[in-house]
């Protein structure tokens, strides 16, 4: 389970973060105050990343960061800072944090930062073990094979790369440009249509009903999403 703690006193911003991280496949533990965040972390020692708002009533985010770091060096910490805050103060006090995100931020930016930190802190155990399991699929990243309900599905290397990209980003809408970059590489000079063609073929192999795809869904005018 990919668990993240979110400390933010403003309910609307907290809700926005929780929705977007949940969509990206994270289990989110919420806290409204620094004190509550420290307590929730004691109850959830398996949380691998913490998002800490700086401006809070009571103890501020920097102090929460310092207290977490006093006993926990492994957890990844991202500070949420307001644009108005001086960068000097942020960087000066950021010694215990791994990263920071400036408000206002987009869902894509937020999940990208959390994903990156999760990978750096070794929280992505499924990938490290050489397998990504998302029932009914099992992707073996060592032999580059895919099974559905225990049965091997024959994929081309490109189809495999697309599956891996999707399964590493569950619930996240990926633009056709992003898929092209991740699968074919940034140097690839070609048309986006190649993404659609490959996904159409991949759907024939993995979907229960190609007329009504439920694993790879279309995000109209944007791209595709791996989600259930
Ligand atoms: Ca705040």
mmCIF file with all atom_site columns, N, CA, C and O in Angstrom, residues 99-144:
data_model
loop_
_atom_site.group_PDB
_atom_site.id
_atom_site.type_symbol
_atom_site.label_atom_id
_atom_site.label_alt_id
_atom_site.label_comp_id
_atom_site.label_asym_id
_atom_site.label_entity_id
_atom_site.label_seq_id
_atom_site.pdbx_PDB_ins_code
_atom_site.Cartn_x
_atom_site.Cartn_y
_atom_site.Cartn_z
_atom_site.occupancy
_atom_site.B_iso_or_equiv
_atom_site.pdbx_formal_charge
_atom_site.auth_seq_id
_atom_site.auth_comp_id
_atom_site.auth_asym_id
_atom_site.auth_atom_id
_atom_site.pdbx_PDB_model_num
ATOM 1   N N  . UNK A 1 99  ? 11.679 18.136  -0.396  1.00 0.00 ? 99  UNK A N  1
ATOM 2   C CA . UNK A 1 99  ? 11.190 18.862  -1.566  1.00 0.00 ? 99  UNK A CA 1
ATOM 3   C C  . UNK A 1 99  ? 10.148 19.861  -1.091  1.00 0.00 ? 99  UNK A C  1
ATOM 4   O O  . UNK A 1 99  ? 9.685  19.795  0.048   1.00 0.00 ? 99  UNK A O  1
ATOM 5   N N  . UNK A 1 100 ? 9.780  20.788  -1.961  1.00 0.00 ? 100 UNK A N  1
ATOM 6   C CA . UNK A 1 100 ? 8.660  21.655  -1.613  1.00 0.00 ? 100 UNK A CA 1
ATOM 7   C C  . UNK A 1 100 ? 7.864  21.977  -2.867  1.00 0.00 ? 100 UNK A C  1
ATOM 8   O O  . UNK A 1 100 ? 8.379  21.920  -3.987  1.00 0.00 ? 100 UNK A O  1
ATOM 9   N N  . UNK A 1 101 ? 6.591  22.255  -2.675  1.00 0.00 ? 101 UNK A N  1
ATOM 10  C CA . UNK A 1 101 ? 5.694  22.607  -3.770  1.00 0.00 ? 101 UNK A CA 1
ATOM 11  C C  . UNK A 1 101 ? 5.071  23.944  -3.409  1.00 0.00 ? 101 UNK A C  1
ATOM 12  O O  . UNK A 1 101 ? 4.642  24.154  -2.276  1.00 0.00 ? 101 UNK A O  1
ATOM 13  N N  . UNK A 1 102 ? 5.068  24.858  -4.377  1.00 0.00 ? 102 UNK A N  1
ATOM 14  C CA . UNK A 1 102 ? 4.523  26.189  -4.126  1.00 0.00 ? 102 UNK A CA 1
ATOM 15  C C  . UNK A 1 102 ? 3.059  26.253  -4.546  1.00 0.00 ? 102 UNK A C  1
ATOM 16  O O  . UNK A 1 102 ? 2.697  25.798  -5.619  1.00 0.00 ? 102 UNK A O  1
ATOM 17  N N  . UNK A 1 103 ? 2.250  26.809  -3.663  1.00 0.00 ? 103 UNK A N  1
ATOM 18  C CA . UNK A 1 103 ? 0.823  26.996  -3.967  1.00 0.00 ? 103 UNK A CA 1
ATOM 19  C C  . UNK A 1 103 ? 0.661  28.206  -4.884  1.00 0.00 ? 103 UNK A C  1
ATOM 20  O O  . UNK A 1 103 ? 1.371  29.189  -4.699  1.00 0.00 ? 103 UNK A O  1
ATOM 21  N N  . UNK A 1 104 ? -0.272 28.212  -5.820  1.00 0.00 ? 104 UNK A N  1
ATOM 22  C CA . UNK A 1 104 ? -1.154 27.085  -6.136  1.00 0.00 ? 104 UNK A CA 1
ATOM 23  C C  . UNK A 1 104 ? -0.446 26.089  -7.050  1.00 0.00 ? 104 UNK A C  1
ATOM 24  O O  . UNK A 1 104 ? 0.360  26.474  -7.870  1.00 0.00 ? 104 UNK A O  1
ATOM 25  N N  . UNK A 1 105 ? -0.761 24.806  -6.867  1.00 0.00 ? 105 UNK A N  1
ATOM 26  C CA . UNK A 1 105 ? -0.123 23.784  -7.692  1.00 0.00 ? 105 UNK A CA 1
ATOM 27  C C  . UNK A 1 105 ? -1.193 22.985  -8.434  1.00 0.00 ? 105 UNK A C  1
ATOM 28  O O  . UNK A 1 105 ? -2.345 22.951  -8.027  1.00 0.00 ? 105 UNK A O  1
ATOM 29  N N  . UNK A 1 106 ? -0.797 22.388  -9.532  1.00 0.00 ? 106 UNK A N  1
ATOM 30  C CA . UNK A 1 106 ? -1.741 21.579  -10.312 1.00 0.00 ? 106 UNK A CA 1
ATOM 31  C C  . UNK A 1 106 ? -1.718 20.147  -9.788  1.00 0.00 ? 106 UNK A C  1
ATOM 32  O O  . UNK A 1 106 ? -0.730 19.723  -9.188  1.00 0.00 ? 106 UNK A O  1
ATOM 33  N N  . UNK A 1 107 ? -2.794 19.393  -10.023 1.00 0.00 ? 107 UNK A N  1
ATOM 34  C CA . UNK A 1 107 ? -2.804 17.977  -9.611  1.00 0.00 ? 107 UNK A CA 1
ATOM 35  C C  . UNK A 1 107 ? -1.627 17.212  -10.210 1.00 0.00 ? 107 UNK A C  1
ATOM 36  O O  . UNK A 1 107 ? -1.003 16.390  -9.544  1.00 0.00 ? 107 UNK A O  1
ATOM 37  N N  . UNK A 1 108 ? -1.303 17.518  -11.482 1.00 0.00 ? 108 UNK A N  1
ATOM 38  C CA . UNK A 1 108 ? -0.217 16.787  -12.149 1.00 0.00 ? 108 UNK A CA 1
ATOM 39  C C  . UNK A 1 108 ? 1.120  17.057  -11.462 1.00 0.00 ? 108 UNK A C  1
ATOM 40  O O  . UNK A 1 108 ? 1.917  16.143  -11.248 1.00 0.00 ? 108 UNK A O  1
ATOM 41  N N  . UNK A 1 109 ? 1.346  18.317  -11.089 1.00 0.00 ? 109 UNK A N  1
ATOM 42  C CA . UNK A 1 109 ? 2.597  18.679  -10.429 1.00 0.00 ? 109 UNK A CA 1
ATOM 43  C C  . UNK A 1 109 ? 2.706  17.984  -9.074  1.00 0.00 ? 109 UNK A C  1
ATOM 44  O O  . UNK A 1 109 ? 3.736  17.411  -8.721  1.00 0.00 ? 109 UNK A O  1
ATOM 45  N N  . UNK A 1 110 ? 1.606  18.022  -8.341  1.00 0.00 ? 110 UNK A N  1
ATOM 46  C CA . UNK A 1 110 ? 1.601  17.410  -7.012  1.00 0.00 ? 110 UNK A CA 1
ATOM 47  C C  . UNK A 1 110 ? 1.887  15.906  -7.075  1.00 0.00 ? 110 UNK A C  1
ATOM 48  O O  . UNK A 1 110 ? 2.775  15.404  -6.378  1.00 0.00 ? 110 UNK A O  1
ATOM 49  N N  . UNK A 1 111 ? 1.154  15.204  -7.946  1.00 0.00 ? 111 UNK A N  1
ATOM 50  C CA . UNK A 1 111 ? 1.355  13.752  -7.991  1.00 0.00 ? 111 UNK A CA 1
ATOM 51  C C  . UNK A 1 111 ? 2.737  13.409  -8.543  1.00 0.00 ? 111 UNK A C  1
ATOM 52  O O  . UNK A 1 111 ? 3.355  12.453  -8.089  1.00 0.00 ? 111 UNK A O  1
ATOM 53  N N  . UNK A 1 112 ? 3.240  14.213  -9.467  1.00 0.00 ? 112 UNK A N  1
ATOM 54  C CA . UNK A 1 112 ? 4.584  13.950  -10.002 1.00 0.00 ? 112 UNK A CA 1
ATOM 55  C C  . UNK A 1 112 ? 5.628  14.050  -8.891  1.00 0.00 ? 112 UNK A C  1
ATOM 56  O O  . UNK A 1 112 ? 6.546  13.228  -8.790  1.00 0.00 ? 112 UNK A O  1
ATOM 57  N N  . UNK A 1 113 ? 5.487  15.055  -8.020  1.00 0.00 ? 113 UNK A N  1
ATOM 58  C CA . UNK A 1 113 ? 6.446  15.223  -6.926  1.00 0.00 ? 113 UNK A CA 1
ATOM 59  C C  . UNK A 1 113 ? 6.359  14.074  -5.924  1.00 0.00 ? 113 UNK A C  1
ATOM 60  O O  . UNK A 1 113 ? 7.357  13.563  -5.449  1.00 0.00 ? 113 UNK A O  1
ATOM 61  N N  . UNK A 1 114 ? 5.120  13.685  -5.605  1.00 0.00 ? 114 UNK A N  1
ATOM 62  C CA . UNK A 1 114 ? 4.932  12.590  -4.650  1.00 0.00 ? 114 UNK A CA 1
ATOM 63  C C  . UNK A 1 114 ? 5.453  11.275  -5.249  1.00 0.00 ? 114 UNK A C  1
ATOM 64  O O  . UNK A 1 114 ? 6.164  10.520  -4.582  1.00 0.00 ? 114 UNK A O  1
ATOM 65  N N  . UNK A 1 115 ? 5.137  11.046  -6.529  1.00 0.00 ? 115 UNK A N  1
ATOM 66  C CA . UNK A 1 115 ? 5.620  9.832   -7.201  1.00 0.00 ? 115 UNK A CA 1
ATOM 67  C C  . UNK A 1 115 ? 7.151  9.774   -7.165  1.00 0.00 ? 115 UNK A C  1
ATOM 68  O O  . UNK A 1 115 ? 7.741  8.735   -6.871  1.00 0.00 ? 115 UNK A O  1
ATOM 69  N N  . UNK A 1 116 ? 7.778  10.893  -7.492  1.00 0.00 ? 116 UNK A N  1
ATOM 70  C CA . UNK A 1 116 ? 9.248  10.937  -7.554  1.00 0.00 ? 116 UNK A CA 1
ATOM 71  C C  . UNK A 1 116 ? 9.851  10.644  -6.186  1.00 0.00 ? 116 UNK A C  1
ATOM 72  O O  . UNK A 1 116 ? 10.805 9.876   -6.052  1.00 0.00 ? 116 UNK A O  1
ATOM 73  N N  . UNK A 1 117 ? 9.271  11.237  -5.157  1.00 0.00 ? 117 UNK A N  1
ATOM 74  C CA . UNK A 1 117 ? 9.800  11.028  -3.807  1.00 0.00 ? 117 UNK A CA 1
ATOM 75  C C  . UNK A 1 117 ? 9.556  9.599   -3.345  1.00 0.00 ? 117 UNK A C  1
ATOM 76  O O  . UNK A 1 117 ? 10.390 8.984   -2.677  1.00 0.00 ? 117 UNK A O  1
ATOM 77  N N  . UNK A 1 118 ? 8.401  9.064   -3.739  1.00 0.00 ? 118 UNK A N  1
ATOM 78  C CA . UNK A 1 118 ? 8.099  7.679   -3.389  1.00 0.00 ? 118 UNK A CA 1
ATOM 79  C C  . UNK A 1 118 ? 9.133  6.739   -3.972  1.00 0.00 ? 118 UNK A C  1
ATOM 80  O O  . UNK A 1 118 ? 9.596  5.816   -3.322  1.00 0.00 ? 118 UNK A O  1
ATOM 81  N N  . UNK A 1 119 ? 9.499  6.991   -5.213  1.00 0.00 ? 119 UNK A N  1
ATOM 82  C CA . UNK A 1 119 ? 10.513 6.146   -5.846  1.00 0.00 ? 119 UNK A CA 1
ATOM 83  C C  . UNK A 1 119 ? 11.856 6.305   -5.134  1.00 0.00 ? 119 UNK A C  1
ATOM 84  O O  . UNK A 1 119 ? 12.541 5.326   -4.865  1.00 0.00 ? 119 UNK A O  1
ATOM 85  N N  . UNK A 1 120 ? 12.216 7.554   -4.802  1.00 0.00 ? 120 UNK A N  1
ATOM 86  C CA . UNK A 1 120 ? 13.514 7.792   -4.161  1.00 0.00 ? 120 UNK A CA 1
ATOM 87  C C  . UNK A 1 120 ? 13.587 7.178   -2.767  1.00 0.00 ? 120 UNK A C  1
ATOM 88  O O  . UNK A 1 120 ? 14.632 6.734   -2.334  1.00 0.00 ? 120 UNK A O  1
ATOM 89  N N  . UNK A 1 121 ? 12.452 7.165   -2.061  1.00 0.00 ? 121 UNK A N  1
ATOM 90  C CA . UNK A 1 121 ? 12.476 6.619   -0.706  1.00 0.00 ? 121 UNK A CA 1
ATOM 91  C C  . UNK A 1 121 ? 12.266 5.102   -0.714  1.00 0.00 ? 121 UNK A C  1
ATOM 92  O O  . UNK A 1 121 ? 12.132 4.493   0.334   1.00 0.00 ? 121 UNK A O  1
ATOM 93  N N  . UNK A 1 122 ? 12.231 4.522   -1.896  1.00 0.00 ? 122 UNK A N  1
ATOM 94  C CA . UNK A 1 122 ? 12.120 3.063   -1.996  1.00 0.00 ? 122 UNK A CA 1
ATOM 95  C C  . UNK A 1 122 ? 10.752 2.551   -1.615  1.00 0.00 ? 122 UNK A C  1
ATOM 96  O O  . UNK A 1 122 ? 10.590 1.391   -1.267  1.00 0.00 ? 122 UNK A O  1
ATOM 97  N N  . UNK A 1 123 ? 9.756  3.437   -1.696  1.00 0.00 ? 123 UNK A N  1
ATOM 98  C CA . UNK A 1 123 ? 8.418  3.032   -1.285  1.00 0.00 ? 123 UNK A CA 1
ATOM 99  C C  . UNK A 1 123 ? 7.682  2.210   -2.324  1.00 0.00 ? 123 UNK A C  1
ATOM 100 O O  . UNK A 1 123 ? 6.693  1.580   -2.031  1.00 0.00 ? 123 UNK A O  1
ATOM 101 N N  . UNK A 1 124 ? 8.204  2.213   -3.550  1.00 0.00 ? 124 UNK A N  1
ATOM 102 C CA . UNK A 1 124 ? 7.507  1.508   -4.605  1.00 0.00 ? 124 UNK A CA 1
ATOM 103 C C  . UNK A 1 124 ? 7.949  0.049   -4.632  1.00 0.00 ? 124 UNK A C  1
ATOM 104 O O  . UNK A 1 124 ? 8.612  -0.407  -5.543  1.00 0.00 ? 124 UNK A O  1
ATOM 105 N N  . UNK A 1 125 ? 7.560  -0.680  -3.627  1.00 0.00 ? 125 UNK A N  1
ATOM 106 C CA . UNK A 1 125 ? 8.038  -2.049  -3.443  1.00 0.00 ? 125 UNK A CA 1
ATOM 107 C C  . UNK A 1 125 ? 7.635  -2.981  -4.577  1.00 0.00 ? 125 UNK A C  1
ATOM 108 O O  . UNK A 1 125 ? 8.367  -3.889  -4.922  1.00 0.00 ? 125 UNK A O  1
ATOM 109 N N  . UNK A 1 126 ? 6.448  -2.718  -5.120  1.00 0.00 ? 126 UNK A N  1
ATOM 110 C CA . UNK A 1 126 ? 5.962  -3.596  -6.185  1.00 0.00 ? 126 UNK A CA 1
ATOM 111 C C  . UNK A 1 126 ? 6.928  -3.600  -7.359  1.00 0.00 ? 126 UNK A C  1
ATOM 112 O O  . UNK A 1 126 ? 7.212  -4.636  -7.917  1.00 0.00 ? 126 UNK A O  1
ATOM 113 N N  . UNK A 1 127 ? 7.431  -2.416  -7.704  1.00 0.00 ? 127 UNK A N  1
ATOM 114 C CA . UNK A 1 127 ? 8.349  -2.328  -8.821  1.00 0.00 ? 127 UNK A CA 1
ATOM 115 C C  . UNK A 1 127 ? 9.697  -2.929  -8.447  1.00 0.00 ? 127 UNK A C  1
ATOM 116 O O  . UNK A 1 127 ? 10.286 -3.664  -9.223  1.00 0.00 ? 127 UNK A O  1
ATOM 117 N N  . UNK A 1 128 ? 10.137 -2.664  -7.228  1.00 0.00 ? 128 UNK A N  1
ATOM 118 C CA . UNK A 1 128 ? 11.434 -3.165  -6.781  1.00 0.00 ? 128 UNK A CA 1
ATOM 119 C C  . UNK A 1 128 ? 11.460 -4.692  -6.817  1.00 0.00 ? 128 UNK A C  1
ATOM 120 O O  . UNK A 1 128 ? 12.472 -5.296  -7.125  1.00 0.00 ? 128 UNK A O  1
ATOM 121 N N  . UNK A 1 129 ? 10.327 -5.311  -6.530  1.00 0.00 ? 129 UNK A N  1
ATOM 122 C CA . UNK A 1 129 ? 10.268 -6.765  -6.483  1.00 0.00 ? 129 UNK A CA 1
ATOM 123 C C  . UNK A 1 129 ? 10.201 -7.381  -7.879  1.00 0.00 ? 129 UNK A C  1
ATOM 124 O O  . UNK A 1 129 ? 10.227 -8.591  -8.020  1.00 0.00 ? 129 UNK A O  1
ATOM 125 N N  . UNK A 1 130 ? 10.116 -6.535  -8.912  1.00 0.00 ? 130 UNK A N  1
ATOM 126 C CA . UNK A 1 130 ? 10.084 -7.061  -10.271 1.00 0.00 ? 130 UNK A CA 1
ATOM 127 C C  . UNK A 1 130 ? 8.688  -7.423  -10.746 1.00 0.00 ? 130 UNK A C  1
ATOM 128 O O  . UNK A 1 130 ? 8.525  -8.043  -11.785 1.00 0.00 ? 130 UNK A O  1
ATOM 129 N N  . UNK A 1 131 ? 7.701  -7.048  -9.952  1.00 0.00 ? 131 UNK A N  1
ATOM 130 C CA . UNK A 1 131 ? 6.318  -7.373  -10.318 1.00 0.00 ? 131 UNK A CA 1
ATOM 131 C C  . UNK A 1 131 ? 5.408  -6.203  -10.008 1.00 0.00 ? 131 UNK A C  1
ATOM 132 O O  . UNK A 1 131 ? 5.595  -5.535  -8.999  1.00 0.00 ? 131 UNK A O  1
ATOM 133 N N  . UNK A 1 132 ? 4.435  -5.987  -10.871 1.00 0.00 ? 132 UNK A N  1
ATOM 134 C CA . UNK A 1 132 ? 3.369  -5.052  -10.527 1.00 0.00 ? 132 UNK A CA 1
ATOM 135 C C  . UNK A 1 132 ? 2.082  -5.864  -10.627 1.00 0.00 ? 132 UNK A C  1
ATOM 136 O O  . UNK A 1 132 ? 1.747  -6.394  -11.683 1.00 0.00 ? 132 UNK A O  1
ATOM 137 N N  . UNK A 1 133 ? 1.408  -5.967  -9.496  1.00 0.00 ? 133 UNK A N  1
ATOM 138 C CA . UNK A 1 133 ? 0.206  -6.778  -9.413  1.00 0.00 ? 133 UNK A CA 1
ATOM 139 C C  . UNK A 1 133 ? -0.985 -5.858  -9.273  1.00 0.00 ? 133 UNK A C  1
ATOM 140 O O  . UNK A 1 133 ? -1.072 -5.089  -8.320  1.00 0.00 ? 133 UNK A O  1
ATOM 141 N N  . UNK A 1 134 ? -1.879 -5.873  -10.246 1.00 0.00 ? 134 UNK A N  1
ATOM 142 C CA . UNK A 1 134 ? -3.140 -5.139  -10.138 1.00 0.00 ? 134 UNK A CA 1
ATOM 143 C C  . UNK A 1 134 ? -4.191 -6.052  -10.738 1.00 0.00 ? 134 UNK A C  1
ATOM 144 O O  . UNK A 1 134 ? -4.325 -6.133  -11.954 1.00 0.00 ? 134 UNK A O  1
ATOM 145 N N  . UNK A 1 135 ? -4.875 -6.775  -9.857  1.00 0.00 ? 135 UNK A N  1
ATOM 146 C CA . UNK A 1 135 ? -5.810 -7.807  -10.297 1.00 0.00 ? 135 UNK A CA 1
ATOM 147 C C  . UNK A 1 135 ? -6.745 -7.279  -11.380 1.00 0.00 ? 135 UNK A C  1
ATOM 148 O O  . UNK A 1 135 ? -7.238 -6.157  -11.250 1.00 0.00 ? 135 UNK A O  1
ATOM 149 N N  . UNK A 1 136 ? -6.977 -8.038  -12.452 1.00 0.00 ? 136 UNK A N  1
ATOM 150 C CA . UNK A 1 136 ? -6.515 -9.409  -12.722 1.00 0.00 ? 136 UNK A CA 1
ATOM 151 C C  . UNK A 1 136 ? -5.145 -9.487  -13.416 1.00 0.00 ? 136 UNK A C  1
ATOM 152 O O  . UNK A 1 136 ? -4.788 -10.547 -13.904 1.00 0.00 ? 136 UNK A O  1
ATOM 153 N N  . UNK A 1 137 ? -4.401 -8.365  -13.428 1.00 0.00 ? 137 UNK A N  1
ATOM 154 C CA . UNK A 1 137 ? -3.145 -8.346  -14.179 1.00 0.00 ? 137 UNK A CA 1
ATOM 155 C C  . UNK A 1 137 ? -1.919 -8.522  -13.285 1.00 0.00 ? 137 UNK A C  1
ATOM 156 O O  . UNK A 1 137 ? -1.904 -8.076  -12.123 1.00 0.00 ? 137 UNK A O  1
ATOM 157 N N  . UNK A 1 138 ? -0.917 -9.156  -13.864 1.00 0.00 ? 138 UNK A N  1
ATOM 158 C CA . UNK A 1 138 ? 0.377  -9.277  -13.207 1.00 0.00 ? 138 UNK A CA 1
ATOM 159 C C  . UNK A 1 138 ? 1.440  -8.979  -14.261 1.00 0.00 ? 138 UNK A C  1
ATOM 160 O O  . UNK A 1 138 ? 1.558  -9.686  -15.262 1.00 0.00 ? 138 UNK A O  1
ATOM 161 N N  . UNK A 1 139 ? 2.182  -7.895  -14.022 1.00 0.00 ? 139 UNK A N  1
ATOM 162 C CA . UNK A 1 139 ? 3.235  -7.515  -14.958 1.00 0.00 ? 139 UNK A CA 1
ATOM 163 C C  . UNK A 1 139 ? 4.564  -7.889  -14.320 1.00 0.00 ? 139 UNK A C  1
ATOM 164 O O  . UNK A 1 139 ? 4.856  -7.483  -13.192 1.00 0.00 ? 139 UNK A O  1
ATOM 165 N N  . UNK A 1 140 ? 5.329  -8.700  -15.030 1.00 0.00 ? 140 UNK A N  1
ATOM 166 C CA . UNK A 1 140 ? 6.639  -9.090  -14.515 1.00 0.00 ? 140 UNK A CA 1
ATOM 167 C C  . UNK A 1 140 ? 7.675  -8.217  -15.220 1.00 0.00 ? 140 UNK A C  1
ATOM 168 O O  . UNK A 1 140 ? 7.864  -8.331  -16.428 1.00 0.00 ? 140 UNK A O  1
ATOM 169 N N  . UNK A 1 141 ? 8.324  -7.345  -14.447 1.00 0.00 ? 141 UNK A N  1
ATOM 170 C CA . UNK A 1 141 ? 9.233  -6.375  -15.068 1.00 0.00 ? 141 UNK A CA 1
ATOM 171 C C  . UNK A 1 141 ? 10.612 -6.959  -15.328 1.00 0.00 ? 141 UNK A C  1
ATOM 172 O O  . UNK A 1 141 ? 11.443 -6.316  -15.943 1.00 0.00 ? 141 UNK A O  1
ATOM 173 N N  . UNK A 1 142 ? 10.860 -8.167  -14.819 1.00 0.00 ? 142 UNK A N  1
ATOM 174 C CA . UNK A 1 142 ? 12.146 -8.811  -15.134 1.00 0.00 ? 142 UNK A CA 1
ATOM 175 C C  . UNK A 1 142 ? 12.092 -9.492  -16.496 1.00 0.00 ? 142 UNK A C  1
ATOM 176 O O  . UNK A 1 142 ? 12.932 -9.273  -17.342 1.00 0.00 ? 142 UNK A O  1
ATOM 177 N N  . UNK A 1 143 ? 11.059 -10.335 -16.712 1.00 0.00 ? 143 UNK A N  1
ATOM 178 C CA . UNK A 1 143 ? 10.962 -11.006 -18.032 1.00 0.00 ? 143 UNK A CA 1
ATOM 179 C C  . UNK A 1 143 ? 10.107 -10.225 -19.009 1.00 0.00 ? 143 UNK A C  1
ATOM 180 O O  . UNK A 1 143 ? 9.863  -10.701 -20.097 1.00 0.00 ? 143 UNK A O  1
ATOM 181 N N  . UNK A 1 144 ? 9.610  -9.047  -18.578 1.00 0.00 ? 144 UNK A N  1
ATOM 182 C CA . UNK A 1 144 ? 8.774  -8.217  -19.455 1.00 0.00 ? 144 UNK A CA 1
ATOM 183 C C  . UNK A 1 144 ? 7.590  -9.009  -19.999 1.00 0.00 ? 144 UNK A C  1
ATOM 184 O O  . UNK A 1 144 ? 7.363  -9.072  -21.206 1.00 0.00 ? 144 UNK A O  1
#
